[in-house]
Each structure stands twice: as C-alpha cells, then as structure tokens.
Coordinates of C-alpha atoms and ligand atoms in Angstrom, one line a residue:
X1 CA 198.6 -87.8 144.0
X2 CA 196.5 -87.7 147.0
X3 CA 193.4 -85.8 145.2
X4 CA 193.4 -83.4 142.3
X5 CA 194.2 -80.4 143.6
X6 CA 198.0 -81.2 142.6
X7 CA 198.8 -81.6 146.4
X8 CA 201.5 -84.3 148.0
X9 CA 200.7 -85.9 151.2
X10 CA 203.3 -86.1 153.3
X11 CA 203.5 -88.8 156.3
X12 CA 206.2 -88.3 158.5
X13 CA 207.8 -91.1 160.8
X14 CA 209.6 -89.9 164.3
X15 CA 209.6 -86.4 165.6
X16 CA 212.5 -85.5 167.6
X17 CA 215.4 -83.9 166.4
X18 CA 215.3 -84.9 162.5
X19 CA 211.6 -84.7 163.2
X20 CA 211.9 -81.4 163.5
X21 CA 213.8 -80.5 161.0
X22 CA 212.1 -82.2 158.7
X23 CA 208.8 -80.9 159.6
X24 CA 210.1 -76.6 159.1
X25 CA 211.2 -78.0 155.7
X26 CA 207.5 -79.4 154.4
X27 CA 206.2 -76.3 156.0
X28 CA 208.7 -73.5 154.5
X29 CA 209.5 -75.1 151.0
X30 CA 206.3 -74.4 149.4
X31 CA 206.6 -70.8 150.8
X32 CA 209.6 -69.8 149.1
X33 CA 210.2 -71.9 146.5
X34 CA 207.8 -72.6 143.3
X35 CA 206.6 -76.3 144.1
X36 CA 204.8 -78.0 140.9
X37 CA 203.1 -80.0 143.8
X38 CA 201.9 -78.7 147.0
X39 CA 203.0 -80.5 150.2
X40 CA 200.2 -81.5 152.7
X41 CA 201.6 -82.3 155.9
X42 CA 199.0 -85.1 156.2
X43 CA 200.3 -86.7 159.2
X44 CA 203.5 -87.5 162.1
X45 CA 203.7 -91.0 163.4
X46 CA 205.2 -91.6 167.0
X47 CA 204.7 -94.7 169.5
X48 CA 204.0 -91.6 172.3
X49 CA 200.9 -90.0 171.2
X50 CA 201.2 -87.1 173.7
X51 CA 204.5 -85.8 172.0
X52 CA 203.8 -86.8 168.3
X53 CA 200.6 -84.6 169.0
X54 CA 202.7 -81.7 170.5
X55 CA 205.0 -81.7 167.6
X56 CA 202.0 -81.7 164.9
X57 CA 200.3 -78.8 166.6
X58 CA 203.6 -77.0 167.0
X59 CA 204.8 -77.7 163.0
X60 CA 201.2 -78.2 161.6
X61 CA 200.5 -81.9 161.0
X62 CA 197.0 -82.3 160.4
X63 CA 197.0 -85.7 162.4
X64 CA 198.7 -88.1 165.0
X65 CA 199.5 -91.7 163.9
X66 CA 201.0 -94.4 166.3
X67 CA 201.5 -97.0 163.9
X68 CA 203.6 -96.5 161.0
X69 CA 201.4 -99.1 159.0
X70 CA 198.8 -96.9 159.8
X71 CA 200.6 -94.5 157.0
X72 CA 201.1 -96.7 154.2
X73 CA 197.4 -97.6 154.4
X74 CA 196.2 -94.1 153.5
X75 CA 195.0 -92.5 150.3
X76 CA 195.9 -89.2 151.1
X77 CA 199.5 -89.4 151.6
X78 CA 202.0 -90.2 148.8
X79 CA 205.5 -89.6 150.5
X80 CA 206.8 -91.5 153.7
X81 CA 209.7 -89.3 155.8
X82 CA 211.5 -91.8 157.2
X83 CA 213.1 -89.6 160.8
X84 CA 213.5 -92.7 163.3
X85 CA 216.5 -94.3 164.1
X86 CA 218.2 -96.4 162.0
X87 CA 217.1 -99.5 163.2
X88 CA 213.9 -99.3 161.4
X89 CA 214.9 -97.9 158.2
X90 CA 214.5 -101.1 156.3
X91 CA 211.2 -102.4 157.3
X92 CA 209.5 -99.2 156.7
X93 CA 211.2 -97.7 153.7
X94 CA 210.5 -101.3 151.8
X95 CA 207.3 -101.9 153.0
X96 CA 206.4 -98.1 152.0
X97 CA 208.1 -98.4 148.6
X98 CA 206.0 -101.9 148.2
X99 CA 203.1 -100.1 149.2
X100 CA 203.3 -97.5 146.0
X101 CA 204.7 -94.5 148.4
X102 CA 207.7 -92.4 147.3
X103 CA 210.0 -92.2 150.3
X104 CA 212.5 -90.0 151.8
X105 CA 214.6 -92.0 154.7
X106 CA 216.9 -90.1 157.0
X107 CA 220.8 -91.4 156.7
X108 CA 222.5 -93.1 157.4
X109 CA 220.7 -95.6 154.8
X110 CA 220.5 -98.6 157.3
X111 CA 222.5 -100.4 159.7
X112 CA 224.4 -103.2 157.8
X113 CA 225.3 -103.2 154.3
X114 CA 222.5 -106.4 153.9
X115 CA 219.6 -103.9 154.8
X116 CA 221.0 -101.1 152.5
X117 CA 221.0 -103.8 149.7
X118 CA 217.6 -104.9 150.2
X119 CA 216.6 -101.1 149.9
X120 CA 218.4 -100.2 147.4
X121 CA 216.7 -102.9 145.9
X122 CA 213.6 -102.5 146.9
X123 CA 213.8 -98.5 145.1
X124 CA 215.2 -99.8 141.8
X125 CA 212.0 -102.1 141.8
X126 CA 210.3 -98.6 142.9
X127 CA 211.1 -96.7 140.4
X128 CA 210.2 -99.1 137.0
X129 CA 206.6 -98.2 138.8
X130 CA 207.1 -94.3 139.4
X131 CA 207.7 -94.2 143.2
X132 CA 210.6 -91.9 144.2
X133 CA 213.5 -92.5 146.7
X134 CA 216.0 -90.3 148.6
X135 CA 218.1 -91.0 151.4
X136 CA 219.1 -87.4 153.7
X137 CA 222.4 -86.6 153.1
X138 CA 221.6 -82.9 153.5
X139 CA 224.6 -81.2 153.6
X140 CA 225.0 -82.3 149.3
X141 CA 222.2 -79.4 149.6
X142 CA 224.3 -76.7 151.6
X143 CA 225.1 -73.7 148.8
X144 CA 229.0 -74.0 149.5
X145 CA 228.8 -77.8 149.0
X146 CA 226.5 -77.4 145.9
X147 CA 228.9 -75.3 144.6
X148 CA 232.4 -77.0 145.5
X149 CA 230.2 -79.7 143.2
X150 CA 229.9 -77.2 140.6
X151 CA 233.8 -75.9 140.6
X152 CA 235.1 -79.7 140.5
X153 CA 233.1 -81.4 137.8
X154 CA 233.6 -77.7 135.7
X155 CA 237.2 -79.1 135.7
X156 CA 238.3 -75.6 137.9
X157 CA 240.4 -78.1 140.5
X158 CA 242.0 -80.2 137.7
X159 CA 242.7 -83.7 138.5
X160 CA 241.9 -83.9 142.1
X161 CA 244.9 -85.7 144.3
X162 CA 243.8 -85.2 148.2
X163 CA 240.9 -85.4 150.1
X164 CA 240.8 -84.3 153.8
X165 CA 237.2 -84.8 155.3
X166 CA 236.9 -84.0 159.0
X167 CA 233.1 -84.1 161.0
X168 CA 234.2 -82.8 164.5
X169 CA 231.5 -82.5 167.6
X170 CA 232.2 -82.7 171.2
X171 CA 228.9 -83.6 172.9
X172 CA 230.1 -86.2 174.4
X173 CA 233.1 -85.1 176.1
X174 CA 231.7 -84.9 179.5
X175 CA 232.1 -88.4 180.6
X176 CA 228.2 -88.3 182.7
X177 CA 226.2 -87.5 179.6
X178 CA 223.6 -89.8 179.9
X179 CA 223.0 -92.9 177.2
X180 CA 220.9 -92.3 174.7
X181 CA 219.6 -94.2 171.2
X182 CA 222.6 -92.9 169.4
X183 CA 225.3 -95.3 172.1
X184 CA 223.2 -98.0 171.2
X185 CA 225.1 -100.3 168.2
X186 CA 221.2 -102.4 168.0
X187 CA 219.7 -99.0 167.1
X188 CA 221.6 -96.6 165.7
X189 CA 224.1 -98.9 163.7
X190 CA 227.2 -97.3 165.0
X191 CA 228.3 -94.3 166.4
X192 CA 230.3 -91.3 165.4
X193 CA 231.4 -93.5 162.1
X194 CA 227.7 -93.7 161.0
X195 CA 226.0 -91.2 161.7
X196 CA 228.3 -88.6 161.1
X197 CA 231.2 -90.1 159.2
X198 CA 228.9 -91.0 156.8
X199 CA 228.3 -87.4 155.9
X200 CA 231.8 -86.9 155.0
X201 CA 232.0 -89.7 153.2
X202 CA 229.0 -88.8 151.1
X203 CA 230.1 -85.3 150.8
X204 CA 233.5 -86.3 150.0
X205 CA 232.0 -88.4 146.7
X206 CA 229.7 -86.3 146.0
X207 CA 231.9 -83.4 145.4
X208 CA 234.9 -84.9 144.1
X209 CA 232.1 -87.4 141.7
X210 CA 234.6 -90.2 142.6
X211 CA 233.7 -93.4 144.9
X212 CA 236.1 -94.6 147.6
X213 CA 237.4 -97.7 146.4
X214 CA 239.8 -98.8 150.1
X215 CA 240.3 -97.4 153.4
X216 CA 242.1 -98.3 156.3
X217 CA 240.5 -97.0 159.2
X218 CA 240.5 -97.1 163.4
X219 CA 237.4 -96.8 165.9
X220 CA 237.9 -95.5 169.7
X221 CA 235.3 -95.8 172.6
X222 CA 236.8 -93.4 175.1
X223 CA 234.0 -93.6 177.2
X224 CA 232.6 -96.9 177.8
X225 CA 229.9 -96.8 180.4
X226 CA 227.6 -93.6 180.7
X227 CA 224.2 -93.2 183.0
X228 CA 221.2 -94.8 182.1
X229 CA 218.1 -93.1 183.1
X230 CA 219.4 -89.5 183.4
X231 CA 217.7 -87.1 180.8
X232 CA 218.9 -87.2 177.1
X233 CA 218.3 -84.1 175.0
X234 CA 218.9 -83.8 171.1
X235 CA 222.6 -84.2 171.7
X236 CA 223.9 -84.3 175.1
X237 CA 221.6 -84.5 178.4
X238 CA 222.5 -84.6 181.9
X239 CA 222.5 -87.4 184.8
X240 CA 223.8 -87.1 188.2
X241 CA 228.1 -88.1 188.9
X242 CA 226.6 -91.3 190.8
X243 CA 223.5 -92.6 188.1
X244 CA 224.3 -96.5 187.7
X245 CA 226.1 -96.7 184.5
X246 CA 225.5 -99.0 181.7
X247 CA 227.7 -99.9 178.3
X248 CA 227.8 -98.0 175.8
X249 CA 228.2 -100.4 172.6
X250 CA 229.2 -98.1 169.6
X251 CA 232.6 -95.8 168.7
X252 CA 232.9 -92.7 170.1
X253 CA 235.4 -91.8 167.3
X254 CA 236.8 -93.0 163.7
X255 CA 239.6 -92.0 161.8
X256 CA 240.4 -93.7 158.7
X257 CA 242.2 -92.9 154.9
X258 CA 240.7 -93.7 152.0
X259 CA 241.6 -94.4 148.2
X260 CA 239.7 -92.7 145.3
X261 CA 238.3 -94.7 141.6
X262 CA 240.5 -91.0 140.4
X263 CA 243.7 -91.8 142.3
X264 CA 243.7 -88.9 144.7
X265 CA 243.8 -90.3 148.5
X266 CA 241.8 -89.2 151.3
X267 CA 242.2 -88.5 155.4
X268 CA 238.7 -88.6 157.3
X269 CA 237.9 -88.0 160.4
X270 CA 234.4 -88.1 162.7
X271 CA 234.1 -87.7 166.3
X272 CA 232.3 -86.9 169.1
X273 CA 235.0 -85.7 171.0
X274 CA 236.8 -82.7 169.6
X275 CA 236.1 -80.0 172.5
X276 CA 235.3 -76.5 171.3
X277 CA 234.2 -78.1 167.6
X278 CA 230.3 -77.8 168.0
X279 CA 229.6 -79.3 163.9
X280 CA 232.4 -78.6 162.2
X281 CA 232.2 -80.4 159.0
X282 CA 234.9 -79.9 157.2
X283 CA 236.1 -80.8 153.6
X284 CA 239.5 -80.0 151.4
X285 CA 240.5 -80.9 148.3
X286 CA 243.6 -80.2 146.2
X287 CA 243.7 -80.5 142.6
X288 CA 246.1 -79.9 140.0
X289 CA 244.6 -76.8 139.0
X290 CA 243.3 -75.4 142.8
X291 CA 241.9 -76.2 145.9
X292 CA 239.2 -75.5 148.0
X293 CA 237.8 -75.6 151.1
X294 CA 234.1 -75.6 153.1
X295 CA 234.0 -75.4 157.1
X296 CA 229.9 -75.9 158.3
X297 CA 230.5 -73.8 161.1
X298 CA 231.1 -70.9 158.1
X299 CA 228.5 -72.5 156.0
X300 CA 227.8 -69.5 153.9
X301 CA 231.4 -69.5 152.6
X302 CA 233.4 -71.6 150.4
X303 CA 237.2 -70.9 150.1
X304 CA 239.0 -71.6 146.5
X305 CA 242.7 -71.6 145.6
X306 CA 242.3 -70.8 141.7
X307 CA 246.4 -72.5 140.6
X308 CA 245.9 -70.7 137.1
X309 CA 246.2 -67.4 138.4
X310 CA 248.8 -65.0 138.5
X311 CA 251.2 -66.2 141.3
X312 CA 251.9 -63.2 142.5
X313 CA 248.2 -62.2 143.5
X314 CA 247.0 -65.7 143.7
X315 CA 245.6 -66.6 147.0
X316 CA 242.7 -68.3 148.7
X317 CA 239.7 -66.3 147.6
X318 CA 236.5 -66.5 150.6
X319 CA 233.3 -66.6 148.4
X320 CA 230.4 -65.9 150.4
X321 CA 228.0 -67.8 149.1
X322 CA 225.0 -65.7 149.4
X323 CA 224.6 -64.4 145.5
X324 CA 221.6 -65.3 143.5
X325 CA 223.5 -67.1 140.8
X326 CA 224.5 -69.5 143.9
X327 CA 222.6 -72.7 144.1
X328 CA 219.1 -72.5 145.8
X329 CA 219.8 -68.8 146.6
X330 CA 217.8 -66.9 144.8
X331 CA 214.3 -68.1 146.7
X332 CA 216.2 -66.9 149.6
X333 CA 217.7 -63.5 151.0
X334 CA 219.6 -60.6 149.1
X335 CA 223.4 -61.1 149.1
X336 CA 225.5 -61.4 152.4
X337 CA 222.4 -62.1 154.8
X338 CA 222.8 -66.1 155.0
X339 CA 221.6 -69.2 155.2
X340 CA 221.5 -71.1 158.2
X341 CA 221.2 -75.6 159.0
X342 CA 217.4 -75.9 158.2
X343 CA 217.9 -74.5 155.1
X344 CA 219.6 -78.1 153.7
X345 CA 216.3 -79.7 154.9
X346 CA 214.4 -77.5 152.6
X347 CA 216.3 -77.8 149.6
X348 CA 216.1 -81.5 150.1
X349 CA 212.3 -81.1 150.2
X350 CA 212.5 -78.7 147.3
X351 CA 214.2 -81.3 145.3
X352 CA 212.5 -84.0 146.3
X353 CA 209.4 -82.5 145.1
X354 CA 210.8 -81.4 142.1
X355 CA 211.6 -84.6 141.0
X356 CA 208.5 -86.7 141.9
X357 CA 206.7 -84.0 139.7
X358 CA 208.6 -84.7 137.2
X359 CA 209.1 -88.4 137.3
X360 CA 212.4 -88.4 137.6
X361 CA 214.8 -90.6 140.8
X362 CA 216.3 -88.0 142.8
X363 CA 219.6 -87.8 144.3
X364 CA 221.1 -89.0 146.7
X365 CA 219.1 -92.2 145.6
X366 CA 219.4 -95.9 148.0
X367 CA 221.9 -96.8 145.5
X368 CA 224.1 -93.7 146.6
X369 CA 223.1 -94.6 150.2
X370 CA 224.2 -98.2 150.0
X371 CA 227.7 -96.8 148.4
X372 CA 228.1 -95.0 151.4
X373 CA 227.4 -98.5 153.9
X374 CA 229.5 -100.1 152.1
X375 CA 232.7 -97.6 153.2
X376 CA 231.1 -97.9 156.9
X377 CA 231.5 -102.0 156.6
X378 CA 234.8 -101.8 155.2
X379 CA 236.1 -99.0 157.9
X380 CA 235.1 -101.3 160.5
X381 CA 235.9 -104.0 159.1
X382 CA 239.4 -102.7 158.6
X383 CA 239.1 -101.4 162.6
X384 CA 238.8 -104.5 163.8
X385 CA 241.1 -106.4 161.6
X386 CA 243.6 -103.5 163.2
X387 CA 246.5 -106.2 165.0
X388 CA 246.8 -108.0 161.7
X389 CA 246.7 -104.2 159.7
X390 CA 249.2 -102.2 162.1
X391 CA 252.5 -101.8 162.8
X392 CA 254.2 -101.5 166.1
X393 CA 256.9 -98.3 165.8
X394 CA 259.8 -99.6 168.0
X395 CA 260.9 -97.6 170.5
Ligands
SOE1 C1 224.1 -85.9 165.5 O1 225.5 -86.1 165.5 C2 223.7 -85.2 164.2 O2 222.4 -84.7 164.6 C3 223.5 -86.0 163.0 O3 222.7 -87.2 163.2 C4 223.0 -85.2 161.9 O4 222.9 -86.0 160.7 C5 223.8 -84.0 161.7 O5 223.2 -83.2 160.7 C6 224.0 -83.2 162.9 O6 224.5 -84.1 164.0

C-alpha cells in the first residue's frame, strides 16, 4: 500500500469520457460505501497537460502526469486505471502489472485476440505475486444485471434456451458527424462490434454463466467517409456539410447469433445507428422455467416471467430494483428513488477495492476479457468469410 494509513493510490490514464467517469467513482465510493482501503486519487496522466490539469482540479487528482511511465515509477500509487483508447491497453496494463501495480483497464480488453492473451497472461503471472486485475465491463455491476445474475444461477429461469442481446445507439446517424478515435480500426480496435458489442456479449455470459462457443455474424459501414477536423464531442460532434472527408475504417453496425456451452442460442445486435435508441442495452433470456428482461434506458428495472406460477395470474412482473436487499443498494437511496450510469463505475471501484483488500482476483478478470475478444475475432472473422457463409434467397 502506498503508506500506512491503509490508503490506495490511484493513477489514472486518459481523462475524457471514461476519464470522467472513472474519476466520480474513486471520488464517491469511499463516501458511501465502507472501503477496507481508502482511495487516494494520487494522480491523471494525459499527453495535453492543460486538460489533464483541468480534469484533476475539477474531480480532485492531486497531480498531472504526461507520461504514463511516469505512474508506474511511483511509490505512492498502487492501482493503474487504464481510460485511453484501446490501442494502448496492452503496453500499459503489462508493463503496470510487471511493475507490481494492480490494474483496472477499460474494455474492451485490447484490440486483437494476441494482445488480450498476452494480458491475460501477464495478470495470471500477477496474481501468484498479489497484484489485482479487472477489465470494465461495468454494466455486470448495474443492480438489474446483478440481479438477473442472481435469478439465473438460483435455477429461477430453468434451463436457459434463448438469448436476445441488443446494444442500440444512434450517434452516428447524421452522416457529417465528424471522425473521431472511435472510426479509427488502428485505435479503437473496431467499431460498434467492440466497443459496445462487447458489452452484450459480456453481459450475455455473465448472466446466463455460459460462454459462447460459435456465432455467425455480419458487419455494415453505412457511412464510409465523415469530416476530419470538425469538432468531436464524447459521442457525436459537429463539422460543416462541405469539411474534406476522410475514411472511416471500422463497422458502424454488427449483427450476429451465437451458440451457447448450455445449448440455448443467441441473437445480438450493436449499432450506432438505431435513431431514437440513445443506449439501449438490452438483454432477454427464456428459460424453461421463466424469462426475463433488462432495458438500460429503464435501468432501475428488471422484468421476470416466473413459468411456475399460476397461469392464470402469471404475467411479466416489473421489479424496480431500488430495495435494499438488491445488489449494491443499500449504500444508496431509500426504495424507488434510483440509480443512475455512474453508479456501475462505483460499484466497480467498490469491488475492486474490496478485493485487493482482501487478496482475492476480482471479476471480470483478463481471462474474462480475453473470452470476450475471442467472440469479437470470431464475429469478424465469420463477417468477412460472409460469400463463402451466405446464401443467396432466389427471387
Ligand atoms: C460509446 O459507445 C460508449 O461510451 C461505450 O464506449 C461505453 O463503454 C458505454 O458505456 C457507453 O457508450
């Protein structure tokens, strides 16, 4: 630990959007939750000085780096936050992890499956020594989620035989929003299919505790050039109708169907594109004894079909999700007044914590990351094997 005062040290790497939301978390954890260790929010690390210093005065970092390696060189911080793009995951996380730091590294893992190997790696070594790792599928840490978790490995779904996974934004409809980090296959990996795909495929085998063992899947780019130069926000941006335009190298949109290790089969969908769906992240699941359903954009409710019930007054049943015997709840607010995005982020933190306190490898670990590459690699592999894969329907 950084000194004896049981505190944690955090070093935090990028500061935009995940940056952010990263930064509330350290900073509201420890104020309503119990922490065995106390996080320090030691220091952000940015290449632009100017904004990585706005960011710690607005969140509370207690100093500016501009060099990651700057981080893993100090005493007083013991946990890396990985928030850049995904082009960097590797380097840092194993290098940090090498350098005796736990880590917690934004998803997806990395951008090939080779990286996500060497990190996964690279954390199993980790861990024989004590150092922690966690990749950010946040949404595991959503209430509803936690507790569709709960309802499927209690057996209350039976023997689960569908899947339906949907992750629907529409950012990107407007043809002239400007290119950004995210429309960039060097950085970001790929596009809808990574970095938001891969929360439905985590969520999808997290719940159901089954891996995807086949898909079949398709990518689109419906828009292939967009303005370079115009000004990118967190999602979305503006550039002027007549910006020069340059290529946009990653889908816009996947949609792909999956086999489960259990037998049921799965329909997954993650795009950019759905106008009117801001982040609509939506799972179902059938089972032989019920169903249930969770919709982000009504995250403080889950929905379950109990089969067992009297037919006659059986019927979807809308649990708001808000009770104290609800996961994470009970730090939070009395019943009914709800829980909002950032609140994932803290649990995350909350966990992560816990865990390092107690020496034990917290989930979703690089092993459960690299699961999830390896469906990204096999969806686009299947994409583009797509004219041996598909069938012409005659007309
Ligand atoms: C962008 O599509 C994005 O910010 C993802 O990168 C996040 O993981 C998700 O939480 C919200 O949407």
């Amino acid at each position: 630990m950084s000194d004896t005062r049981n505190e944690l040290g955090v070093g935090m790497i990028g500061y935009a959007f995940m940056g952010a939301a990263h930064s509330q978390a350290w900073r509201t954890a420890p104020a309503f939750f119990d922490l065995p260790l106390h996080p320090r929010m030691r220091a952000v690390c940015g290449r632009n000085e100017d904004a990585a210093g706005d960011v710690a005065r607005r969140f509370g970092w207690e100093s500016v780096e501009t060099d990651w390696r700057a981080l893993l060189t100090r005493d007083d911080i013991d946990v890396i936050d990985i928030c850049s793009p995904g082009n960097t995951h590797a380097e840092i996380a194993i290098a940090a992890l090498e350098a005796g730091k736990h880590v917690l590294c934004e998803k997806p893992l990395a951008n090939t499956v080779a990286e996500a190997e060497a990190m996964s790696a690279a954390a199993a070594e980790a861990s024989t020594h004590g150092v922690r790792a966690m990749v950010g599928f946040t949404y595991r840490r959503t209430p509803a989620v936690a507790l569709a978790r709960q309802l499927v490995a209690s057996g209350r779904l039976g023997t689960i035989r569908h899947v339906r996974g949907q992750y629907l934004q529409d950012w990107l409809c407007d043809e002239n929003v400007p290119m950004s980090w995210r429309l960039d296959k060097t950085v970001a990996g790929s596009g809808a299919l990574g970095d938001i795909g891969a929360h439905i495929i985590d969520m999808a085998q997290f719940v159901t505790g089954t891996p995807i063992t086949s898909v079949s899947g398709l990518l689109e780019t419906f828009v292939p050039t967009r303005p370079v130069g115009g000004e990118p926000t967190a999602l979305g941006g503006t550039a002027g109708a007549d910006a020069e335009r340059g290529p946009v190298t990653v889908d816009d949109a996947a949609a792909f169907t999956a086999r489960f290790a259990g037998g049921a089969i799965g329909v997954f969908e993650a795009t950019r594109f759905a106008t009117g769906r801001k982040n609509a992240l939506r799972l179902e699941i059938n089972g032989s004894r019920g169903s249930l359903a969770f919709d982000f954009e009504d995250m403080n409710v889950l929905e379950f079909y109990d089969a067992t019930e009297d037919p006659s007054t059986a019927g979807f049943r809308r649990i708001i999700v808000t009770e104290a015997t609800h996961p994470y709840i009970a730090a939070w607010w009395p019943p009914g007044h709800g829980l909002g995005y950032e609140h994932g982020f803290t649990h995350q933190v909350v966990d992560l914590v816990n865990d390092i306190a107690k020496g034990a490898d917290p989930t979703p670990s690089f092993a459960d990351g690299l699961a999830v590459q390896r469906v990204l690699a096999a969806i686009e592999a299947s994409a583009s094997a797509g004219s041996v894969m598909t069938w012409e329907v005659p007309g």
